[in-house]
Amino acid sequence: MVTPLIELGDVRKSYGGAGEPPVNVLRGVSLSIGAGEFVAIVGASGSGKSTLMHILGCLDRPSSGRYRFAGQDVTSFNADELAWLRREAFGFVFQGYNLIATESARENVEVPAIYSGMGPQARRARATELLSRLGLGERLDHRPNQLSGGQQQRVSIGRALMNGGHILLADEPTGALDSTSGAEVMALLGELSDAGHTIILITHDRQVAAKARRIIEIRDGQIVSDSPDAHDAKHEGERARAGVLDTKTLLASMSEGASHTASVFADVNEALRAAWRVVWNNRFRTLLTLLGIIIGVASVIVMLAIGRGTEREVIAKMASFGTNRMYVTPGGDNARGPGGTLDVADVERVAHVPNVAVAMPFLSGQVTLRAGNADIRTSLWAVSPEASRVLNWKPVRGVFFDAGDERDLAAVALIGKRVREKLFGAADPVGKHVLVNNVPFLVIGELEEKGATSGDADDDDVMLVPYSTGSRRVLGTTHLSWISVLIDQLDLAADTAQQIGATLERAHHVRDFQIYNRAASVKAQSETQDMLTLMLGLIAGISLVVGGIGVMNIMLMTVKERTREIGIRIATGARQRDILRQFLTEATLVSGIGGALGVLIGVLIGAVLIAANVPTIFSVRAILGAFACALFTGLIFGFMPARKAARLDPVVALSSE
């Protein structure tokens, strides 16, 4: 006995349930079809013939009963195995052609080969060959709307034959054709049957059914007649010899083929090609949807660039007054406590505290300066040679005094811009003498301009002299106004302040001093600026979320519009993962285009701001991060529509409008 190619045993199919009365469509159908048969299943509308075809083609599962393909129980196959069987064994020819409108005739024929893993050149050559054999060699690049009904049906037959077309399931193949085209299609099916293909024809037209070699009539979900020669042993032997389907080899390769088809690169490349076709065909709608992504990415780039530029400007301004600095001043926290004094020995103690780079004595006072006929009152700072580093203050003319000047009590000075303007006007002051409380000093340099610090204070209205000279020859005291401390690591500012306090408290046996941690305040201000920049980025990032919602909306709309296309792809062998990959690729491509446009616009806006002298600093990390977020947003928001598309019922999808 020859094992039937297809065998159904008491197959039943019903719809409904969950509170609704069940509708029984198939009521115990049993039949067997051998390899190479040309079978017509005929019945009126509502008889269950289309449902039977869906079950035979593995598009639907029976509610109960047995379905064996070459002796294997199909009802136990998983989704991937069913998809593989549709791809490798079956080919569908539909009444409505079910061609993908955006693809050419050749691309429609290639669809089953895409999911079987055939290379682009090979499937292109085979599709061209098939269409040429079907009389469409000059219509390869025409889209379905450019073809007649008969030509579209020939394309549908070519698609069914792409992967071999061992079993052709033709559902009312002549129903939408004129008589001439219908006759041509039936003649073609007859030729395919003679070539060894198994043809299962579903029709309500008995004249069409008469072209088959076996006729099965179905009524009210049951088989009511079968042609008498259906089980003729002689015919079965001939069909077995003529059949081109080697079922044993086919089923043996299922274990590998059901889980894998083409390479990942080929799959992604094909998904990108299809995605680009869809995006380009709907480019205006896609562009409108992308506005959220574009605005979001551009906003993130521009906001972060402005934030970084502003932060850099603020830090640079603060750096001109010294950033990593602390001040130790005499006098305790309690106003009624001991006043306290600081001297040079305390400077040495502070200098030995870990993380202290420089400890500088600072003594200030008011002095009278005279030069020529000019006579002014200004501030004098007696400092060490490290003042240039500690105060981050360099001369624009001349030089700073050095350790030798400090050791020799040299009468040398540097003056600020305001002092120079008051005493010498626009002239160069370097090399000129100034009387400081009637003590002659040589001006050896002019300090760079700093500007006002707070209130009426002006650091440019000041004179700097060596500490030894100022304390002994001008101000007459060695008690310091404060100790300026420069630290190495800003992050350790709080610990350093505690250690300085502990060191001086041990030496004084009382806490008769205070420590002002300017470094900590600078760090806090920098962190605050960072937080503000981050907030700007987060606010701009809201646009990305809005754009992501737009992507999800367009993808949901796309799934609804292309439901039939999804059904066609599933019928031609696409697995759920193939559909999921395709729609995720489309969502990611849409977001990627939006991200790229957003980066371009953001950089252009930043360039305009830079030209307008707005503090702006681009960050490559921010640009790449914004683009990556756009892609990630598309992936996240595109997943739900893609998942919905992948889980569509193929029968429902094919019947959608």
JSON list of C-alpha atoms in Angstrom, two decimals, residues 343-353 356 358-361 386 480 483 503-504:
[
{"chain": "A", "resi": 343, "resn": "ASP", "atom": "CA", "xyz": [50.93, 83.51, 61.54]},
{"chain": "A", "resi": 344, "resn": "VAL", "atom": "CA", "xyz": [53.50, 82.05, 59.17]},
{"chain": "A", "resi": 345, "resn": "ALA", "atom": "CA", "xyz": [53.93, 78.96, 61.39]},
{"chain": "A", "resi": 346, "resn": "ASP", "atom": "CA", "xyz": [50.26, 78.13, 60.81]},
{"chain": "A", "resi": 347, "resn": "VAL", "atom": "CA", "xyz": [50.90, 78.38, 57.08]},
{"chain": "A", "resi": 348, "resn": "GLU", "atom": "CA", "xyz": [53.60, 75.72, 57.40]},
{"chain": "A", "resi": 349, "resn": "ARG", "atom": "CA", "xyz": [51.27, 73.48, 59.42]},
{"chain": "A", "resi": 350, "resn": "VAL", "atom": "CA", "xyz": [48.52, 73.74, 56.80]},
{"chain": "A", "resi": 351, "resn": "ALA", "atom": "CA", "xyz": [51.01, 73.12, 53.97]},
{"chain": "A", "resi": 352, "resn": "HIS", "atom": "CA", "xyz": [51.78, 69.65, 55.38]},
{"chain": "A", "resi": 353, "resn": "VAL", "atom": "CA", "xyz": [48.14, 68.49, 55.37]},
{"chain": "A", "resi": 356, "resn": "VAL", "atom": "CA", "xyz": [47.08, 70.63, 50.14]},
{"chain": "A", "resi": 358, "resn": "VAL", "atom": "CA", "xyz": [49.94, 75.29, 48.37]},
{"chain": "A", "resi": 359, "resn": "ALA", "atom": "CA", "xyz": [49.32, 77.19, 51.62]},
{"chain": "A", "resi": 360, "resn": "MET", "atom": "CA", "xyz": [49.86, 80.93, 51.17]},
{"chain": "A", "resi": 361, "resn": "PRO", "atom": "CA", "xyz": [49.98, 83.71, 53.80]},
{"chain": "A", "resi": 386, "resn": "GLU", "atom": "CA", "xyz": [52.79, 81.22, 44.88]},
{"chain": "A", "resi": 480, "resn": "LEU", "atom": "CA", "xyz": [47.69, 87.23, 58.79]},
{"chain": "A", "resi": 483, "resn": "ILE", "atom": "CA", "xyz": [45.62, 81.70, 54.83]},
{"chain": "A", "resi": 503, "resn": "THR", "atom": "CA", "xyz": [45.86, 70.31, 62.73]},
{"chain": "A", "resi": 504, "resn": "LEU", "atom": "CA", "xyz": [45.41, 73.97, 63.72]}
]
